Amino acid sequence: MPEPACGHLDATGTEAGLLAGLGLSFPGIHTDGAAMARLARGIKESNGAVLCTLPFCCTVEAEALGASIRLGDAAIGPRAGTFVCSSLREVLRLPPMETAAGRLGQVLRACSLLATAGEPVALEISGPMTILNWLMDLAVVLREWRRDAALMGEVLARLHDELAGYALAAADAGVLVLGYADPTGTLSILGPQRFGFVADRFVLPLLGRLQADVGGKAAVHVCPKLAHALVSEDRASWQDLPLARPMAYGQGCLAAGKNGLPLGEACLKNTGYFLKNGVIKQLVPA
């Protein structure tokens, strides 16, 4: 099955009119939890979505580890500034991620504000290749990985622990759907061998840990680009879960949530995806 196309990255670049209507502006929507919450609710209502989805970029995890990020504006979202690492060993020496500080802390504050107000919240967590892409030159990552796979394994293990802690903090903040995506770590970018390495060393162990750590609190959702690739590369398979009735995909994720197995047949931001047969697919790791 071909890798699904993605049309949902940096979606807030198209929300200038909505920002003005809500009295919000850049860079506040990326730095202030209350502003994030207002925009997330505004996007949900404007798009007829089921979930309030945060954050509005895929840079917060890397910034929490020390990456230099330019926050951008309505035309272009946050992007890397000067790289802060020149080698994978330098990544291992970075200070630990603090979930209560910086933009990461503000994202969790926004999640908590929305959850307290009764809004269903989805949080998308960025994976290791995307994080590394903001910290250092990706060409260097790939070169060092080729020369020393064990070192890359150490980096993945370190990031695994960081993201697992972030996910648990998000569940404690009231997030009902924990999404995992890695725009730089797709099969089409990495190729089968490297994708399989990350799947075996990072993605599948992380999904298992999230099931153990946040089961009963939140559903776990995998970006469909990754989910379908895991299936095509024999790292997982699909299993049907009957729902009470046909419903929108976001509603299906909430209905299936806390059931245990990850979801991921469609994008959380695809508000037009409807489960017309009243069945949602779960991702079963191989």
PDB file of C-alpha atoms in Angstrom:
ATOM      1  CA  MET A   1       0.000   0.000   0.000  1.00  0.00           C
ATOM      2  CA  PRO A   2       1.487   3.422  -0.939  1.00  0.00           C
ATOM      3  CA  GLU A   3       2.448   5.808   1.840  1.00  0.00           C
ATOM      4  CA  PRO A   4      -0.458   8.226   2.455  1.00  0.00           C
ATOM      5  CA  ALA A   5       0.127  11.829   1.435  1.00  0.00           C
ATOM      6  CA  CYS A   6       0.201  14.412   4.225  1.00  0.00           C
ATOM      7  CA  GLY A   7      -1.506  17.769   3.841  1.00  0.00           C
ATOM      8  CA  HIS A   8      -1.600  18.738   7.492  1.00  0.00           C
ATOM      9  CA  LEU A   9       1.899  19.969   8.419  1.00  0.00           C
ATOM     10  CA  ASP A  10       2.137  23.552   9.693  1.00  0.00           C
ATOM     11  CA  ALA A  11      -1.618  23.929   9.269  1.00  0.00           C
ATOM     12  CA  THR A  12      -1.689  27.126  11.307  1.00  0.00           C
ATOM     13  CA  GLY A  13       0.057  28.945   8.489  1.00  0.00           C
ATOM     14  CA  THR A  14      -3.384  29.180   6.882  1.00  0.00           C
ATOM     15  CA  GLU A  15      -5.196  30.456   9.983  1.00  0.00           C
ATOM     16  CA  ALA A  16      -4.406  34.188   9.765  1.00  0.00           C
ATOM     17  CA  GLY A  17      -8.078  35.206   9.571  1.00  0.00           C
ATOM     18  CA  LEU A  18      -8.977  33.008  12.506  1.00  0.00           C
ATOM     19  CA  LEU A  19      -6.096  34.439  14.541  1.00  0.00           C
ATOM     20  CA  ALA A  20      -7.323  37.983  13.961  1.00  0.00           C
ATOM     21  CA  GLY A  21     -10.864  37.026  14.914  1.00  0.00           C
ATOM     22  CA  LEU A  22      -9.653  35.542  18.183  1.00  0.00           C
ATOM     23  CA  GLY A  23      -7.411  38.502  18.954  1.00  0.00           C
ATOM     24  CA  LEU A  24      -4.304  36.322  18.760  1.00  0.00           C
ATOM     25  CA  SER A  25      -0.987  36.852  17.021  1.00  0.00           C
ATOM     26  CA  PHE A  26       2.453  35.358  16.418  1.00  0.00           C
ATOM     27  CA  PRO A  27       4.516  34.302  18.231  1.00  0.00           C
ATOM     28  CA  GLY A  28       2.051  34.121  21.141  1.00  0.00           C
ATOM     29  CA  ILE A  29       0.270  31.083  19.758  1.00  0.00           C
ATOM     30  CA  HIS A  30       3.541  29.173  20.040  1.00  0.00           C
ATOM     31  CA  THR A  31       4.672  30.472  23.435  1.00  0.00           C
ATOM     32  CA  ASP A  32       1.619  31.119  25.634  1.00  0.00           C
ATOM     33  CA  GLY A  33      -0.533  28.276  26.900  1.00  0.00           C
ATOM     34  CA  ALA A  34      -3.722  30.322  27.134  1.00  0.00           C
ATOM     35  CA  ALA A  35      -3.296  31.550  23.548  1.00  0.00           C
ATOM     36  CA  MET A  36      -2.608  27.999  22.361  1.00  0.00           C
ATOM     37  CA  ALA A  37      -5.782  26.794  24.043  1.00  0.00           C
ATOM     38  CA  ARG A  38      -7.889  29.546  22.477  1.00  0.00           C
ATOM     39  CA  LEU A  39      -6.544  28.847  19.002  1.00  0.00           C
ATOM     40  CA  ALA A  40      -6.914  25.073  19.350  1.00  0.00           C
ATOM     41  CA  ARG A  41     -10.553  25.520  20.322  1.00  0.00           C
ATOM     42  CA  GLY A  42     -11.049  28.042  17.522  1.00  0.00           C
ATOM     43  CA  ILE A  43      -9.593  25.666  14.917  1.00  0.00           C
ATOM     44  CA  LYS A  44     -11.765  22.837  16.241  1.00  0.00           C
ATOM     45  CA  GLU A  45     -14.920  24.922  15.919  1.00  0.00           C
ATOM     46  CA  SER A  46     -13.933  26.414  12.555  1.00  0.00           C
ATOM     47  CA  ASN A  47     -13.157  23.009  11.023  1.00  0.00           C
ATOM     48  CA  GLY A  48     -16.016  21.137  12.637  1.00  0.00           C
ATOM     49  CA  ALA A  49     -13.484  18.848  14.294  1.00  0.00           C
ATOM     50  CA  VAL A  50     -14.027  16.547  17.243  1.00  0.00           C
ATOM     51  CA  LEU A  51     -10.672  17.171  18.923  1.00  0.00           C
ATOM     52  CA  CYS A  52      -8.645  20.182  19.983  1.00  0.00           C
ATOM     53  CA  THR A  53      -5.211  19.332  18.586  1.00  0.00           C
ATOM     54  CA  LEU A  54      -1.889  20.630  19.914  1.00  0.00           C
ATOM     55  CA  PRO A  55       0.779  21.814  19.327  1.00  0.00           C
ATOM     56  CA  PHE A  56       0.847  23.851  16.108  1.00  0.00           C
ATOM     57  CA  CYS A  57       4.313  22.710  15.005  1.00  0.00           C
ATOM     58  CA  CYS A  58       6.710  19.783  15.377  1.00  0.00           C
ATOM     59  CA  THR A  59       9.577  21.662  17.051  1.00  0.00           C
ATOM     60  CA  VAL A  60       8.684  21.839  20.760  1.00  0.00           C
ATOM     61  CA  GLU A  61      10.418  18.592  21.760  1.00  0.00           C
ATOM     62  CA  ALA A  62      13.666  19.554  20.051  1.00  0.00           C
ATOM     63  CA  GLU A  63      13.548  23.033  21.575  1.00  0.00           C
ATOM     64  CA  ALA A  64      13.062  21.474  25.015  1.00  0.00           C
ATOM     65  CA  LEU A  65      16.332  19.636  24.422  1.00  0.00           C
ATOM     66  CA  GLY A  66      18.130  22.838  23.443  1.00  0.00           C
ATOM     67  CA  ALA A  67      17.426  23.363  19.728  1.00  0.00           C
ATOM     68  CA  SER A  68      17.429  26.934  18.412  1.00  0.00           C
ATOM     69  CA  ILE A  69      13.989  27.521  16.879  1.00  0.00           C
ATOM     70  CA  ARG A  70      12.730  30.509  14.896  1.00  0.00           C
ATOM     71  CA  LEU A  71       9.049  30.810  15.685  1.00  0.00           C
ATOM     72  CA  GLY A  72       7.983  32.178  12.301  1.00  0.00           C
ATOM     73  CA  ASP A  73       4.757  33.973  11.454  1.00  0.00           C
ATOM     74  CA  ALA A  74       1.447  33.397   9.663  1.00  0.00           C
ATOM     75  CA  ALA A  75       3.236  32.598   6.406  1.00  0.00           C
ATOM     76  CA  ILE A  76       5.774  30.096   7.710  1.00  0.00           C
ATOM     77  CA  GLY A  77       5.794  28.059  10.892  1.00  0.00           C
ATOM     78  CA  PRO A  78       8.611  27.443  13.368  1.00  0.00           C
ATOM     79  CA  ARG A  79      11.901  26.321  11.831  1.00  0.00           C
ATOM     80  CA  ALA A  80      15.422  25.554  12.991  1.00  0.00           C
ATOM     81  CA  GLY A  81      17.878  28.361  13.577  1.00  0.00           C
ATOM     82  CA  THR A  82      21.562  27.541  14.017  1.00  0.00           C
ATOM     83  CA  PHE A  83      22.183  23.860  14.724  1.00  0.00           C
ATOM     84  CA  VAL A  84      23.273  23.275  18.325  1.00  0.00           C
ATOM     85  CA  CYS A  85      24.864  19.848  17.806  1.00  0.00           C
ATOM     86  CA  SER A  86      27.513  18.728  15.346  1.00  0.00           C
ATOM     87  CA  SER A  87      27.510  15.036  16.257  1.00  0.00           C
ATOM     88  CA  LEU A  88      25.263  12.352  17.734  1.00  0.00           C
ATOM     89  CA  ARG A  89      27.490  12.172  20.812  1.00  0.00           C
ATOM     90  CA  GLU A  90      26.673  15.813  21.496  1.00  0.00           C
ATOM     91  CA  VAL A  91      22.980  14.897  21.433  1.00  0.00           C
ATOM     92  CA  LEU A  92      23.651  12.394  24.210  1.00  0.00           C
ATOM     93  CA  ARG A  93      25.186  15.194  26.300  1.00  0.00           C
ATOM     94  CA  LEU A  94      22.213  17.550  26.026  1.00  0.00           C
ATOM     95  CA  PRO A  95      20.400  18.354  29.293  1.00  0.00           C
ATOM     96  CA  PRO A  96      17.194  16.428  29.985  1.00  0.00           C
ATOM     97  CA  MET A  97      13.862  17.639  28.705  1.00  0.00           C
ATOM     98  CA  GLU A  98      11.850  19.609  31.282  1.00  0.00           C
ATOM     99  CA  THR A  99       8.122  19.117  30.784  1.00  0.00           C
ATOM    100  CA  ALA A 100       7.201  21.964  33.131  1.00  0.00           C
ATOM    101  CA  ALA A 101       9.372  24.633  31.479  1.00  0.00           C
ATOM    102  CA  GLY A 102       9.522  26.574  28.223  1.00  0.00           C
ATOM    103  CA  ARG A 103       7.196  25.995  25.291  1.00  0.00           C
ATOM    104  CA  LEU A 104       6.783  22.345  26.235  1.00  0.00           C
ATOM    105  CA  GLY A 105       5.379  23.433  29.575  1.00  0.00           C
ATOM    106  CA  GLN A 106       3.059  25.912  27.862  1.00  0.00           C
ATOM    107  CA  VAL A 107       1.766  23.184  25.540  1.00  0.00           C
ATOM    108  CA  LEU A 108       0.899  21.046  28.556  1.00  0.00           C
ATOM    109  CA  ARG A 109      -0.689  24.076  30.216  1.00  0.00           C
ATOM    110  CA  ALA A 110      -2.870  24.547  27.129  1.00  0.00           C
ATOM    111  CA  CYS A 111      -3.855  20.878  27.245  1.00  0.00           C
ATOM    112  CA  SER A 112      -4.813  21.214  30.897  1.00  0.00           C
ATOM    113  CA  LEU A 113      -6.849  24.386  30.293  1.00  0.00           C
ATOM    114  CA  LEU A 114      -8.799  22.729  27.488  1.00  0.00           C
ATOM    115  CA  ALA A 115      -9.350  19.493  29.388  1.00  0.00           C
ATOM    116  CA  THR A 116     -10.575  21.402  32.439  1.00  0.00           C
ATOM    117  CA  ALA A 117     -13.052  23.211  30.176  1.00  0.00           C
ATOM    118  CA  GLY A 118     -14.397  19.865  28.972  1.00  0.00           C
ATOM    119  CA  GLU A 119     -12.708  19.882  25.565  1.00  0.00           C
ATOM    120  CA  PRO A 120     -11.323  16.585  24.205  1.00  0.00           C
ATOM    121  CA  VAL A 121      -7.614  17.117  23.552  1.00  0.00           C
ATOM    122  CA  ALA A 122      -5.204  15.371  21.200  1.00  0.00           C
ATOM    123  CA  LEU A 123      -1.465  15.976  21.555  1.00  0.00           C
ATOM    124  CA  GLU A 124       0.900  15.098  18.728  1.00  0.00           C
ATOM    125  CA  ILE A 125       4.396  14.086  19.822  1.00  0.00           C
ATOM    126  CA  SER A 126       7.275  14.285  17.347  1.00  0.00           C
ATOM    127  CA  GLY A 127       9.579  11.323  16.871  1.00  0.00           C
ATOM    128  CA  PRO A 128      13.371  11.024  16.948  1.00  0.00           C
ATOM    129  CA  MET A 129      14.272  11.794  13.336  1.00  0.00           C
ATOM    130  CA  THR A 130      12.254  15.008  13.387  1.00  0.00           C
ATOM    131  CA  ILE A 131      13.842  15.994  16.696  1.00  0.00           C
ATOM    132  CA  LEU A 132      17.334  15.296  15.369  1.00  0.00           C
ATOM    133  CA  ASN A 133      16.552  17.278  12.218  1.00  0.00           C
ATOM    134  CA  TRP A 134      16.076  20.410  14.368  1.00  0.00           C
ATOM    135  CA  LEU A 135      19.164  19.751  16.495  1.00  0.00           C
ATOM    136  CA  MET A 136      21.755  19.032  13.806  1.00  0.00           C
ATOM    137  CA  ASP A 137      22.381  18.556  10.104  1.00  0.00           C
ATOM    138  CA  LEU A 138      20.432  15.486   8.981  1.00  0.00           C
ATOM    139  CA  ALA A 139      23.230  14.549   6.570  1.00  0.00           C
ATOM    140  CA  VAL A 140      25.559  14.233   9.563  1.00  0.00           C
ATOM    141  CA  VAL A 141      22.977  12.118  11.399  1.00  0.00           C
ATOM    142  CA  LEU A 142      22.755   9.701   8.481  1.00  0.00           C
ATOM    143  CA  ARG A 143      26.534   9.560   7.997  1.00  0.00           C
ATOM    144  CA  GLU A 144      27.256   8.837  11.663  1.00  0.00           C
ATOM    145  CA  TRP A 145      24.394   6.348  11.790  1.00  0.00           C
ATOM    146  CA  ARG A 146      25.908   4.457   8.854  1.00  0.00           C
ATOM    147  CA  ARG A 147      29.306   4.363  10.556  1.00  0.00           C
ATOM    148  CA  ASP A 148      28.114   3.531  14.082  1.00  0.00           C
ATOM    149  CA  ALA A 149      24.670   1.956  14.399  1.00  0.00           C
ATOM    150  CA  ALA A 150      25.253   1.317  18.112  1.00  0.00           C
ATOM    151  CA  LEU A 151      25.676   5.055  18.720  1.00  0.00           C
ATOM    152  CA  MET A 152      22.416   5.744  16.901  1.00  0.00           C
ATOM    153  CA  GLY A 153      20.807   3.120  19.108  1.00  0.00           C
ATOM    154  CA  GLU A 154      22.007   5.025  22.189  1.00  0.00           C
ATOM    155  CA  VAL A 155      20.500   8.247  20.851  1.00  0.00           C
ATOM    156  CA  LEU A 156      17.178   6.547  20.168  1.00  0.00           C
ATOM    157  CA  ALA A 157      17.150   5.058  23.671  1.00  0.00           C
ATOM    158  CA  ARG A 158      17.751   8.471  25.217  1.00  0.00           C
ATOM    159  CA  LEU A 159      14.970  10.091  23.157  1.00  0.00           C
ATOM    160  CA  HIS A 160      12.649   7.178  23.952  1.00  0.00           C
ATOM    161  CA  ASP A 161      12.901   7.935  27.663  1.00  0.00           C
ATOM    162  CA  GLU A 162      12.385  11.664  27.096  1.00  0.00           C
ATOM    163  CA  LEU A 163       9.259  11.230  24.980  1.00  0.00           C
ATOM    164  CA  ALA A 164       7.758   8.583  27.246  1.00  0.00           C
ATOM    165  CA  GLY A 165       8.004  11.031  30.149  1.00  0.00           C
ATOM    166  CA  TYR A 166       6.425  13.785  28.058  1.00  0.00           C
ATOM    167  CA  ALA A 167       3.567  11.501  27.039  1.00  0.00           C
ATOM    168  CA  LEU A 168       2.851  10.546  30.635  1.00  0.00           C
ATOM    169  CA  ALA A 169       2.823  14.221  31.655  1.00  0.00           C
ATOM    170  CA  ALA A 170       0.378  14.905  28.814  1.00  0.00           C
ATOM    171  CA  ALA A 171      -1.956  12.133  29.946  1.00  0.00           C
ATOM    172  CA  ASP A 172      -1.825  13.547  33.469  1.00  0.00           C
ATOM    173  CA  ALA A 173      -2.755  16.962  31.996  1.00  0.00           C
ATOM    174  CA  GLY A 174      -5.964  15.500  30.581  1.00  0.00           C
ATOM    175  CA  VAL A 175      -4.973  14.615  27.011  1.00  0.00           C
ATOM    176  CA  LEU A 176      -7.330  11.923  25.683  1.00  0.00           C
ATOM    177  CA  VAL A 177      -5.493  11.063  22.450  1.00  0.00           C
ATOM    178  CA  LEU A 178      -1.693  10.857  22.340  1.00  0.00           C
ATOM    179  CA  GLY A 179      -0.542  11.088  18.743  1.00  0.00           C
ATOM    180  CA  TYR A 180       2.893  10.021  17.529  1.00  0.00           C
ATOM    181  CA  ALA A 181       4.314  11.360  14.268  1.00  0.00           C
ATOM    182  CA  ASP A 182       7.781  11.628  12.752  1.00  0.00           C
ATOM    183  CA  PRO A 183       7.660  13.651   9.514  1.00  0.00           C
ATOM    184  CA  THR A 184      11.402  13.208   8.941  1.00  0.00           C
ATOM    185  CA  GLY A 185      11.326   9.519   9.839  1.00  0.00           C
ATOM    186  CA  THR A 186       8.989   8.132   7.198  1.00  0.00           C
ATOM    187  CA  LEU A 187       9.687   5.105   5.029  1.00  0.00           C
ATOM    188  CA  SER A 188       9.959   7.238   1.893  1.00  0.00           C
ATOM    189  CA  ILE A 189      12.697   9.375   3.493  1.00  0.00           C
ATOM    190  CA  LEU A 190      14.685   6.748   5.405  1.00  0.00           C
ATOM    191  CA  GLY A 191      14.280   3.743   3.136  1.00  0.00           C
ATOM    192  CA  PRO A 192      13.381   0.227   4.330  1.00  0.00           C
ATOM    193  CA  GLN A 193      16.587  -0.588   6.230  1.00  0.00           C
ATOM    194  CA  ARG A 194      16.795   2.585   8.295  1.00  0.00           C
ATOM    195  CA  PHE A 195      13.020   2.715   8.778  1.00  0.00           C
ATOM    196  CA  GLY A 196      13.134  -0.830  10.118  1.00  0.00           C
ATOM    197  CA  PHE A 197      15.963   0.107  12.491  1.00  0.00           C
ATOM    198  CA  VAL A 198      13.944   2.987  13.974  1.00  0.00           C
ATOM    199  CA  ALA A 199      10.780   0.891  14.081  1.00  0.00           C
ATOM    200  CA  ASP A 200      12.490  -1.918  15.999  1.00  0.00           C
ATOM    201  CA  ARG A 201      14.629   0.258  18.281  1.00  0.00           C
ATOM    202  CA  PHE A 202      12.221   3.107  18.929  1.00  0.00           C
ATOM    203  CA  VAL A 203       8.679   3.127  17.549  1.00  0.00           C
ATOM    204  CA  LEU A 204       7.479  -0.306  18.636  1.00  0.00           C
ATOM    205  CA  PRO A 205       9.123  -0.105  22.092  1.00  0.00           C
ATOM    206  CA  LEU A 206       7.637   3.371  22.595  1.00  0.00           C
ATOM    207  CA  LEU A 207       4.156   2.214  21.605  1.00  0.00           C
ATOM    208  CA  GLY A 208       4.434  -0.658  24.052  1.00  0.00           C
ATOM    209  CA  ARG A 209       5.579   1.653  26.818  1.00  0.00           C
ATOM    210  CA  LEU A 210       2.782   4.123  26.135  1.00  0.00           C
ATOM    211  CA  GLN A 211       0.223   1.337  26.332  1.00  0.00           C
ATOM    212  CA  ALA A 212       1.646   0.407  29.731  1.00  0.00           C
ATOM    213  CA  ASP A 213       2.091   3.952  31.063  1.00  0.00           C
ATOM    214  CA  VAL A 214      -1.040   5.738  29.812  1.00  0.00           C
ATOM    215  CA  GLY A 215      -3.432   2.840  29.267  1.00  0.00           C
ATOM    216  CA  GLY A 216      -6.752   3.729  30.866  1.00  0.00           C
ATOM    217  CA  LYS A 217      -5.978   7.446  30.550  1.00  0.00           C
ATOM    218  CA  ALA A 218      -5.541   8.107  26.830  1.00  0.00           C
ATOM    219  CA  ALA A 219      -5.697   6.503  23.407  1.00  0.00           C
ATOM    220  CA  VAL A 220      -2.452   6.118  21.469  1.00  0.00           C
ATOM    221  CA  HIS A 221      -2.540   7.196  17.818  1.00  0.00           C
ATOM    222  CA  VAL A 222       0.163   6.769  15.160  1.00  0.00           C
ATOM    223  CA  CYS A 223       0.439   9.055  12.137  1.00  0.00           C
ATOM    224  CA  PRO A 224      -0.983   7.077   9.183  1.00  0.00           C
ATOM    225  CA  LYS A 225       2.220   7.583   7.167  1.00  0.00           C
ATOM    226  CA  LEU A 226       4.043   5.629   9.873  1.00  0.00           C
ATOM    227  CA  ALA A 227       1.214   3.229  10.700  1.00  0.00           C
ATOM    228  CA  HIS A 228       0.749   2.076   7.107  1.00  0.00           C
ATOM    229  CA  ALA A 229       4.531   1.781   6.705  1.00  0.00           C
ATOM    230  CA  LEU A 230       4.779  -0.398   9.816  1.00  0.00           C
ATOM    231  CA  VAL A 231       2.201  -2.706   8.266  1.00  0.00           C
ATOM    232  CA  SER A 232       3.828  -2.744   4.818  1.00  0.00           C
ATOM    233  CA  GLU A 233       7.221  -3.523   6.403  1.00  0.00           C
ATOM    234  CA  ASP A 234       5.747  -6.396   8.450  1.00  0.00           C
ATOM    235  CA  ARG A 235       6.257  -4.636  11.781  1.00  0.00           C
ATOM    236  CA  ALA A 236       2.516  -4.567  12.525  1.00  0.00           C
ATOM    237  CA  SER A 237      -0.893  -5.605  11.220  1.00  0.00           C
ATOM    238  CA  TRP A 238      -4.405  -4.190  11.291  1.00  0.00           C
ATOM    239  CA  GLN A 239      -7.193  -5.471  13.515  1.00  0.00           C
ATOM    240  CA  ASP A 240     -10.799  -4.294  13.261  1.00  0.00           C
ATOM    241  CA  LEU A 241     -12.514  -2.938  16.365  1.00  0.00           C
ATOM    242  CA  PRO A 242     -16.314  -2.629  16.071  1.00  0.00           C
ATOM    243  CA  LEU A 243     -17.797   0.610  17.386  1.00  0.00           C
ATOM    244  CA  ALA A 244     -21.338   1.280  18.546  1.00  0.00           C
ATOM    245  CA  ARG A 245     -22.257   3.035  15.294  1.00  0.00           C
ATOM    246  CA  PRO A 246     -20.770   4.877  12.292  1.00  0.00           C
ATOM    247  CA  MET A 247     -19.016   8.075  13.384  1.00  0.00           C
ATOM    248  CA  ALA A 248     -16.352  10.641  12.538  1.00  0.00           C
ATOM    249  CA  TYR A 249     -12.783   9.417  12.900  1.00  0.00           C
ATOM    250  CA  GLY A 250     -12.053  11.674  15.864  1.00  0.00           C
ATOM    251  CA  GLN A 251     -15.111  10.328  17.670  1.00  0.00           C
ATOM    252  CA  GLY A 252     -13.969   6.816  16.847  1.00  0.00           C
ATOM    253  CA  CYS A 253     -10.571   7.487  18.404  1.00  0.00           C
ATOM    254  CA  LEU A 254     -12.258   8.673  21.580  1.00  0.00           C
ATOM    255  CA  ALA A 255     -14.642   5.709  21.571  1.00  0.00           C
ATOM    256  CA  ALA A 256     -11.808   3.238  21.046  1.00  0.00           C
ATOM    257  CA  GLY A 257      -9.448   5.101  23.339  1.00  0.00           C
ATOM    258  CA  LYS A 258      -8.121   3.400  26.438  1.00  0.00           C
ATOM    259  CA  ASN A 259      -8.873   0.078  24.722  1.00  0.00           C
ATOM    260  CA  GLY A 260      -5.164  -0.600  24.558  1.00  0.00           C
ATOM    261  CA  LEU A 261      -3.927  -1.017  21.003  1.00  0.00           C
ATOM    262  CA  PRO A 262      -2.743   1.995  18.967  1.00  0.00           C
ATOM    263  CA  LEU A 263      -4.862   3.521  16.211  1.00  0.00           C
ATOM    264  CA  GLY A 264      -3.683   5.121  12.976  1.00  0.00           C
ATOM    265  CA  GLU A 265      -5.632   4.354   9.809  1.00  0.00           C
ATOM    266  CA  ALA A 266      -6.216   8.085   9.136  1.00  0.00           C
ATOM    267  CA  CYS A 267      -4.891  11.488  10.179  1.00  0.00           C
ATOM    268  CA  LEU A 268      -6.327  13.009  13.338  1.00  0.00           C
ATOM    269  CA  LYS A 269      -6.612  16.325  11.486  1.00  0.00           C
ATOM    270  CA  ASN A 270      -8.640  14.824   8.631  1.00  0.00           C
ATOM    271  CA  THR A 271     -12.060  16.012   9.763  1.00  0.00           C
ATOM    272  CA  GLY A 272     -13.716  14.558   6.660  1.00  0.00           C
ATOM    273  CA  TYR A 273     -12.728  10.955   7.393  1.00  0.00           C
ATOM    274  CA  PHE A 274     -15.836   9.040   8.456  1.00  0.00           C
ATOM    275  CA  LEU A 275     -16.023   5.494   9.790  1.00  0.00           C
ATOM    276  CA  LYS A 276     -19.104   4.654   7.764  1.00  0.00           C
ATOM    277  CA  ASN A 277     -19.103   0.967   8.687  1.00  0.00           C
ATOM    278  CA  GLY A 278     -18.785   1.628  12.403  1.00  0.00           C
ATOM    279  CA  VAL A 279     -15.375  -0.061  12.522  1.00  0.00           C
ATOM    280  CA  ILE A 280     -11.997   1.432  13.425  1.00  0.00           C
ATOM    281  CA  LYS A 281      -8.653  -0.232  12.777  1.00  0.00           C
ATOM    282  CA  GLN A 282      -6.190  -0.928  15.557  1.00  0.00           C
ATOM    283  CA  LEU A 283      -2.476  -1.368  14.974  1.00  0.00           C
ATOM    284  CA  VAL A 284      -1.171  -4.685  16.310  1.00  0.00           C
ATOM    285  CA  PRO A 285       2.643  -4.769  16.664  1.00  0.00           C
ATOM    286  CA  ALA A 286       4.234  -7.870  15.155  1.00  0.00           C
TER     287      ALA A 286
END
